[in-house]
mmCIF file of C-alpha atoms in Angstrom:
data_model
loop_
_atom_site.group_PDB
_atom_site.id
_atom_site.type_symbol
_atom_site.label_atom_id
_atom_site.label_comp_id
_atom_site.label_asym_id
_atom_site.label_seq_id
_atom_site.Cartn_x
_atom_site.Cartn_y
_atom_site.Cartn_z
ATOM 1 C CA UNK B 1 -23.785 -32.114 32.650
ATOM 2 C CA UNK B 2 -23.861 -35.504 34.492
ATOM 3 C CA UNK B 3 -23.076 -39.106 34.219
ATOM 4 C CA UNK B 4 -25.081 -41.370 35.591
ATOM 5 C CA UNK B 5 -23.712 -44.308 37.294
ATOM 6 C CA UNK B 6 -25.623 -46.859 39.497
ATOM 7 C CA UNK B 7 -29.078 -46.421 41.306
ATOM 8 C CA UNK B 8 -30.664 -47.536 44.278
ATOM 9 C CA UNK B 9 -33.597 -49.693 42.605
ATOM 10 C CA UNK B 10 -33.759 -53.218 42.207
ATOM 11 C CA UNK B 11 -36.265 -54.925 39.233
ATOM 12 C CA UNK B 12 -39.078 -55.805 40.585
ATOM 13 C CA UNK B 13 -41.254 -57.654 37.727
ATOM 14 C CA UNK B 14 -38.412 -59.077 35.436
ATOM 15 C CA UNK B 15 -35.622 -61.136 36.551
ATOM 16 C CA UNK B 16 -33.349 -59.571 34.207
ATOM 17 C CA UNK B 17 -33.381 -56.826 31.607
ATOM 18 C CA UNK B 18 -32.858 -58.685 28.672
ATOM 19 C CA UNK B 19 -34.061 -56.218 26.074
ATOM 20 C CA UNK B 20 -32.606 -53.427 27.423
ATOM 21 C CA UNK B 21 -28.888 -55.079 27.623
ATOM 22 C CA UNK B 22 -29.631 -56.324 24.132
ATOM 23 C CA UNK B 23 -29.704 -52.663 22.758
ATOM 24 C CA UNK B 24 -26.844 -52.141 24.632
ATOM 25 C CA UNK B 25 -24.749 -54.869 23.232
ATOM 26 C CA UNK B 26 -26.157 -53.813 19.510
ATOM 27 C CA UNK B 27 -24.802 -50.041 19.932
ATOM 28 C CA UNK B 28 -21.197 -51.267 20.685
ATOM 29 C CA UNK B 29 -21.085 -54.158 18.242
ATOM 30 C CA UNK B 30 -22.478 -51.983 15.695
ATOM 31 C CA UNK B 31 -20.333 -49.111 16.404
ATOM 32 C CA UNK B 32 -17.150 -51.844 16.705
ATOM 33 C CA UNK B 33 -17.962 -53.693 13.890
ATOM 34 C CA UNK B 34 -19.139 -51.468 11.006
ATOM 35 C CA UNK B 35 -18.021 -48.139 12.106
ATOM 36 C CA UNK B 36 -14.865 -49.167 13.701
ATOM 37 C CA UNK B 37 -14.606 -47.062 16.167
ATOM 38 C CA UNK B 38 -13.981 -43.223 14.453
ATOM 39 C CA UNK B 39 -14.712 -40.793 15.653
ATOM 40 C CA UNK B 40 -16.376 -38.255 13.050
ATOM 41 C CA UNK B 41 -19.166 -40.476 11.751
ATOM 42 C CA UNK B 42 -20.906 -37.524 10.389
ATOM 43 C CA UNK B 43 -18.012 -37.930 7.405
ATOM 44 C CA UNK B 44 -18.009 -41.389 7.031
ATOM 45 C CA UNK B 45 -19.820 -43.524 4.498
ATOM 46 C CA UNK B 46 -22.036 -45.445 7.190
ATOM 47 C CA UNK B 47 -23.366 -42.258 8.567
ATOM 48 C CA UNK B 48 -24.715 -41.421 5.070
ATOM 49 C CA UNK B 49 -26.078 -44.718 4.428
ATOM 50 C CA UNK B 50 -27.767 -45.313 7.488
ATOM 51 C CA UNK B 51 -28.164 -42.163 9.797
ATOM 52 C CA UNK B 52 -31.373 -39.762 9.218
ATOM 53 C CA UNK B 53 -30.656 -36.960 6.791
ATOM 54 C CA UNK B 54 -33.366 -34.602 7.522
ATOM 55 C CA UNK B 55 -33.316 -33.506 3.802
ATOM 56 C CA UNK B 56 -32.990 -36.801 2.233
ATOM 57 C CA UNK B 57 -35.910 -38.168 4.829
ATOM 58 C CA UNK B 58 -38.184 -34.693 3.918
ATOM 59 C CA UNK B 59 -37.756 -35.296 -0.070
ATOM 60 C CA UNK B 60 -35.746 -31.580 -0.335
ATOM 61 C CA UNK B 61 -32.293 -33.296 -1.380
ATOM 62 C CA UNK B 62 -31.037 -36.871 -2.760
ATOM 63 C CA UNK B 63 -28.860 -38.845 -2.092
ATOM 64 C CA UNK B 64 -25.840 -40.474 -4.487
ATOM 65 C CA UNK B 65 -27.229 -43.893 -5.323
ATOM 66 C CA UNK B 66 -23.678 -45.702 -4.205
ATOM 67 C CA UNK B 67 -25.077 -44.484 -0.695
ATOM 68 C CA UNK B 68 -28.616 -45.836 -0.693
ATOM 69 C CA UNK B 69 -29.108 -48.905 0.966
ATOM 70 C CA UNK B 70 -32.590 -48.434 2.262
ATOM 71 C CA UNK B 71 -35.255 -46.663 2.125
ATOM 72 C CA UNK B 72 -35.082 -43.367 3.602
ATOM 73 C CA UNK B 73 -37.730 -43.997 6.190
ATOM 74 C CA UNK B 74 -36.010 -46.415 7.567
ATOM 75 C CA UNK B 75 -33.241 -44.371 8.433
ATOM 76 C CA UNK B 76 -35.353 -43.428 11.180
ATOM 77 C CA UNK B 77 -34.907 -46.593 13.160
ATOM 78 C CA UNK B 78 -31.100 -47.240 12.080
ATOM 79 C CA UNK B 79 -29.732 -44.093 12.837
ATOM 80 C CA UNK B 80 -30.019 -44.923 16.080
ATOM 81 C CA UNK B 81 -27.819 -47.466 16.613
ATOM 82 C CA UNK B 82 -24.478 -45.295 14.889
ATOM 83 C CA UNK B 83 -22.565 -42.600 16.834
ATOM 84 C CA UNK B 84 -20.127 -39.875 16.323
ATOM 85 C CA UNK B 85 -17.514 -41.420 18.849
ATOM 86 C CA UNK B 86 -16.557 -43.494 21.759
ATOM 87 C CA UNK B 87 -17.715 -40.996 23.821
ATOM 88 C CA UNK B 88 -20.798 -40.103 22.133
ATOM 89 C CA UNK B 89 -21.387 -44.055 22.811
ATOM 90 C CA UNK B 90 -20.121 -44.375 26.776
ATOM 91 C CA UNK B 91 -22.808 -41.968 27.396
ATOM 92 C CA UNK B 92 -25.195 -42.927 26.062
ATOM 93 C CA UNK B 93 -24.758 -46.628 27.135
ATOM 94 C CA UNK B 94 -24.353 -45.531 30.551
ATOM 95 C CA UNK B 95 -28.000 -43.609 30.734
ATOM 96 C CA UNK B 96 -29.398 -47.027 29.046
ATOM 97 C CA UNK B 97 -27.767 -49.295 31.334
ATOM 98 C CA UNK B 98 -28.754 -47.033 34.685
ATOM 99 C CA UNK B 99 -31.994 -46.555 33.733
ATOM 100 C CA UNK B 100 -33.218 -48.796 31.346
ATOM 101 C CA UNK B 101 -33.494 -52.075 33.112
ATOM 102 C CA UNK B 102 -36.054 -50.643 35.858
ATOM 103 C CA UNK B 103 -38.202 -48.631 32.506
ATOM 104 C CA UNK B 104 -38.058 -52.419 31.350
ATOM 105 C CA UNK B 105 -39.067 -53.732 34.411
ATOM 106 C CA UNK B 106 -42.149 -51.494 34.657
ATOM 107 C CA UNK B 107 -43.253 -52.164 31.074
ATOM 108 C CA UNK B 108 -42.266 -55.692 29.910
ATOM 109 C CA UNK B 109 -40.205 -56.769 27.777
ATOM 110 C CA UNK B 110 -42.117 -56.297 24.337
ATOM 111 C CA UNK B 111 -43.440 -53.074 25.361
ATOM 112 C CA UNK B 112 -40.201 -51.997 26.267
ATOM 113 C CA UNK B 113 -38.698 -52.650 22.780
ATOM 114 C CA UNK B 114 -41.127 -51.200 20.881
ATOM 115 C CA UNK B 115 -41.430 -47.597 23.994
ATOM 116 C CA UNK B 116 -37.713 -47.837 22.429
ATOM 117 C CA UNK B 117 -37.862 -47.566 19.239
ATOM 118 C CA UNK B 118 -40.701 -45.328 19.388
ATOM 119 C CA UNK B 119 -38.997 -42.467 21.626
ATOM 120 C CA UNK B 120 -36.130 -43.047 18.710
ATOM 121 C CA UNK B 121 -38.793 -42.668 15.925
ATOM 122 C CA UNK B 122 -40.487 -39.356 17.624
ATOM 123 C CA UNK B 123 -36.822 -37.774 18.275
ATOM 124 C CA UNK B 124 -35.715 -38.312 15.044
ATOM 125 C CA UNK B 125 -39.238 -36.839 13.162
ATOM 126 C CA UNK B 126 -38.869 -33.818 15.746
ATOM 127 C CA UNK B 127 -35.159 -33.093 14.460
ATOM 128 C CA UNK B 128 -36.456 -33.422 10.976
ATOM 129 C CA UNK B 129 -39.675 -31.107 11.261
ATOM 130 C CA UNK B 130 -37.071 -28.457 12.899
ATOM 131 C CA UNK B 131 -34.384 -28.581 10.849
ATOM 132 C CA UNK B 132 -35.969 -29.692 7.074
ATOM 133 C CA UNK B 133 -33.228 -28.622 4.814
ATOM 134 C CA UNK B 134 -30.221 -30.017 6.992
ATOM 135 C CA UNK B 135 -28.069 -32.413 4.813
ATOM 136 C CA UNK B 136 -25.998 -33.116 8.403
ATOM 137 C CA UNK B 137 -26.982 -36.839 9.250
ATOM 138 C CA UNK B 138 -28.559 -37.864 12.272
ATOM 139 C CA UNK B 139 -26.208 -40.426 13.988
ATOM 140 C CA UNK B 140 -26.831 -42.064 18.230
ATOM 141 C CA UNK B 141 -29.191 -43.319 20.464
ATOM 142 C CA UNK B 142 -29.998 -40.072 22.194
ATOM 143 C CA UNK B 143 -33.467 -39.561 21.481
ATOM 144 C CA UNK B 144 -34.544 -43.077 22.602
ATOM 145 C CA UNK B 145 -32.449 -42.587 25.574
ATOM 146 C CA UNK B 146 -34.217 -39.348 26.668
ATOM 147 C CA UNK B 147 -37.747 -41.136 26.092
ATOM 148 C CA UNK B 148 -36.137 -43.850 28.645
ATOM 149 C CA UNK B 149 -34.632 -40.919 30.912
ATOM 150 C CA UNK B 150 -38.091 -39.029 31.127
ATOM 151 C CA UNK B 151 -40.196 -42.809 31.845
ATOM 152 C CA UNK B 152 -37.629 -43.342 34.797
ATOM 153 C CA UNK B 153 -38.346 -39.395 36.233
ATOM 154 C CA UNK B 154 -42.113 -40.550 35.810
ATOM 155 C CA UNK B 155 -41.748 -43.930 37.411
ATOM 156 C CA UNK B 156 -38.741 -43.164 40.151
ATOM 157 C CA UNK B 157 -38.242 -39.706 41.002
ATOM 158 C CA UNK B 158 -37.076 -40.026 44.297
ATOM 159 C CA UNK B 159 -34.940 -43.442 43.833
ATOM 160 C CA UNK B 160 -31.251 -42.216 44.839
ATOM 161 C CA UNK B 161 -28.356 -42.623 42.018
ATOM 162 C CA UNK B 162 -24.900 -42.084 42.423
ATOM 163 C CA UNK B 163 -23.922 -39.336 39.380
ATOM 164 C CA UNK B 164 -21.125 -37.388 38.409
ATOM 165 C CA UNK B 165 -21.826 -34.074 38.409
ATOM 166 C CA UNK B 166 -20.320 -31.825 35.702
ATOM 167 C CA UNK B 167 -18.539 -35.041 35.088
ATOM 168 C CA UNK B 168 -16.359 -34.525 37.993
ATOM 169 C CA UNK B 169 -18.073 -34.761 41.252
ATOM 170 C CA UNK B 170 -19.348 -37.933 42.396
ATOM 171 C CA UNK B 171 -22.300 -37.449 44.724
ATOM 172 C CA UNK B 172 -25.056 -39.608 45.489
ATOM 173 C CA UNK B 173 -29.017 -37.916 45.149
ATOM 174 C CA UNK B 174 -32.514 -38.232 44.491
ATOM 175 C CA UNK B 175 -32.675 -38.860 40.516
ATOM 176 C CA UNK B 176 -35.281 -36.055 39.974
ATOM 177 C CA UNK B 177 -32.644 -33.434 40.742
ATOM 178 C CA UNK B 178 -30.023 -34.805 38.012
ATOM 179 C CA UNK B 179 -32.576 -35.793 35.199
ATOM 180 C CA UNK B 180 -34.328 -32.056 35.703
ATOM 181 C CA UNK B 181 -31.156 -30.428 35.453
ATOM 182 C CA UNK B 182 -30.486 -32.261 32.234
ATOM 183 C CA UNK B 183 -33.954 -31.745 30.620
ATOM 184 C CA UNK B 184 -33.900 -27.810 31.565
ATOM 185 C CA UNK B 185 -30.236 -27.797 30.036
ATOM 186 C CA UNK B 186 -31.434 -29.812 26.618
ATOM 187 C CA UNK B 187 -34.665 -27.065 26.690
ATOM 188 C CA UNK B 188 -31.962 -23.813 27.419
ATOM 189 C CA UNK B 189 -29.720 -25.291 24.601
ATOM 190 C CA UNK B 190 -32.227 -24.857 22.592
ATOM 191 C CA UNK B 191 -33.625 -21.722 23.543
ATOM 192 C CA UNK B 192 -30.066 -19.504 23.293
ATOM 193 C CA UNK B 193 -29.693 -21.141 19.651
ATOM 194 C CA UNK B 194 -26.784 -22.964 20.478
ATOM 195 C CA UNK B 195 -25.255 -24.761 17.648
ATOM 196 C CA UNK B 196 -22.171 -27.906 18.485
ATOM 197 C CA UNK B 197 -23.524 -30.528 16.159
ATOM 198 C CA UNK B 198 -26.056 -31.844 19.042
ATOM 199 C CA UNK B 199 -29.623 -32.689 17.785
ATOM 200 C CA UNK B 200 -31.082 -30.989 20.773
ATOM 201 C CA UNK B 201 -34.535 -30.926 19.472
ATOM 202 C CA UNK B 202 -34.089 -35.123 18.665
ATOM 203 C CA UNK B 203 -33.702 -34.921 22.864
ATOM 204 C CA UNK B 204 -36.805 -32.601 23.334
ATOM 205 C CA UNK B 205 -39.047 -35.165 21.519
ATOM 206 C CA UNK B 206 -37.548 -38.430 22.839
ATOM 207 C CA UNK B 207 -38.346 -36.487 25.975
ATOM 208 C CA UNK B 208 -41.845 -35.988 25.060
ATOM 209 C CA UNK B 209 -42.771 -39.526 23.297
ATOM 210 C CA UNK B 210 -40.880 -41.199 26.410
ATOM 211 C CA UNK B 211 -43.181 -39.166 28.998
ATOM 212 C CA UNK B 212 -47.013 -39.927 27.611
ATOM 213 C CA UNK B 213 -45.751 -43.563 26.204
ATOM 214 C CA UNK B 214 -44.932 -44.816 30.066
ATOM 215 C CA UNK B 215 -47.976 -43.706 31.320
ATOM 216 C CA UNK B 216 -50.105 -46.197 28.529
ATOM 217 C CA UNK B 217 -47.790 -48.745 28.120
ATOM 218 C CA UNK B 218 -46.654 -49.284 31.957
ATOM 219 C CA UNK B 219 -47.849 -52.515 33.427
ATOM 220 C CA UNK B 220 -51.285 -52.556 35.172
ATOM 221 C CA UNK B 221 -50.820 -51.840 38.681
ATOM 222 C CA UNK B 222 -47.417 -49.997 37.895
ATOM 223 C CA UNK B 223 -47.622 -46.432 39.650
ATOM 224 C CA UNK B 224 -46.159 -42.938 38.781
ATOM 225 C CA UNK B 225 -44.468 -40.789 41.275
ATOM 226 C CA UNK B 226 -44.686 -42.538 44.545
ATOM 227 C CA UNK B 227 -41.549 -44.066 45.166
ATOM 228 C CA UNK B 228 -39.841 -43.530 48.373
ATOM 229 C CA UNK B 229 -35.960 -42.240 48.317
ATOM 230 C CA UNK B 230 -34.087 -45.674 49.029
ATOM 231 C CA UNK B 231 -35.784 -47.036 45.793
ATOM 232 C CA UNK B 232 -38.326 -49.366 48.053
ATOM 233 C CA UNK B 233 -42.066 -49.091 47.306
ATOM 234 C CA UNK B 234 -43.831 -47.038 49.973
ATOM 235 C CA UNK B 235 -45.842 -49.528 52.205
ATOM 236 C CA UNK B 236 -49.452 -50.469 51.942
ATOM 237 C CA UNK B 237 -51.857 -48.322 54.098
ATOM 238 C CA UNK B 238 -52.839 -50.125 57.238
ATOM 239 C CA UNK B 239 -56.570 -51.207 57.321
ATOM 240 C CA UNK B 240 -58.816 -49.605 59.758
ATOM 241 C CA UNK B 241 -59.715 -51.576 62.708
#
């Protein structure tokens, strides 16, 4: 639906993002390095070994023992860090690298590893307790990414982004217009059944964990929802004289 692909919002807190350019840099080398770059990994032997198999992960099926290399739990933080094709990857990279660094820069750097991997966790348990008996692994950063997506609509609603829309038209606007779209399309998706191989319901909780994890984790002092449009923070109130 949309591409995100630079904002208006400088770090404030953190000089530089490191943990958030560190996942980053894991996806591709990962994705370079072990899955060489196809682009089915659903069929390959590295999305069996290491992406989330809802029916392997729920005890309903097994799998061969030439593709066990950990235990299946685990799975749950590994499968995200494959995907099912370069573009699968540039997208979402480019949601990480837009809005990462400033979900990052509101919650520090440990807390913003392990927000992370816990959006990733949530998503992946969420596609699991909906689809049970699937034997179609789990593969990509998605879920994590939607955690980070909904912390940045909590923390910058109003910061302007340049986006393409539909993937076509670039146009520069408040980020709570583009990241609402997206969340009411992951929601409809889900609603008219629709069935392309996306692990909608992996996006829904990502969503979820990402939106009540800011609002704990966030530094002290860190506020929701008040941000003015050119990304600045709104100034202090003026003491009665």
């Amino acid at each position: 639906m949309f591409l995100p692909l630079s904002d208006d919002n400088p770090l404030e807190d953190v000089r530089h993002a490191y943990v958030n350019w560190a996942i980053i840099a894991a996806n591709v080398l990962i994705f370079v390095l072990f899955q060489h770059g196809y682009e089915a990994q659903v069929d390959t032997a590295s999305a069996f070994e290491y992406g989330a198999i809802p029916a392997v992960v729920s005890r309903t099926a097994i799998l061969p023992p030439e593709l066990v290399r950990l235990p299946a739990e685990l799975t749950l933080v590994t499968y995200m860090f494959l995907h099912g094709g370069w573009m699968h990857l540039i997208g979402n990279m480019a949601f990480l690298a837009v809005f990462g660094d400033n979900v990052e820069d509101a919650l520090g750097h440990v807390r913003y590893a392990i927000f992370y991997l816990a959006c990733g966790v949530v998503g992946g348990l969420t596609h699991i307790l909906m689809q049970p008996a699937s034997e179609i692994p789990l593969v990509g950063a998605s879920a994590a990414v939607a955690g980070v997506v909904a912390a940045y609509l909590l923390l910058h609603p109003n910061v302007r982004l340049w986006a393409l829309i539909f993937m076509r038209i670039p146009l520069r606007i408040p980020a709570v217009w583009p990241i609402s779209a997206w969340i009411v399309f992951q929601v409809w998706s889900i609603a008219t059944s629709t069935d392309d191989g996306t692990a909608f319901w992996a996006h829904i909780g990502g969503l979820i964990a990402g939106a009540v994890l800011v609002v704990f984790l966030r530094r002290k002092g860190v506020p929701l929802l008040v941000r003015t449009p050119d990304g600045t923070p709104p100034p202090a109130a003026e003491s009665p004289h």
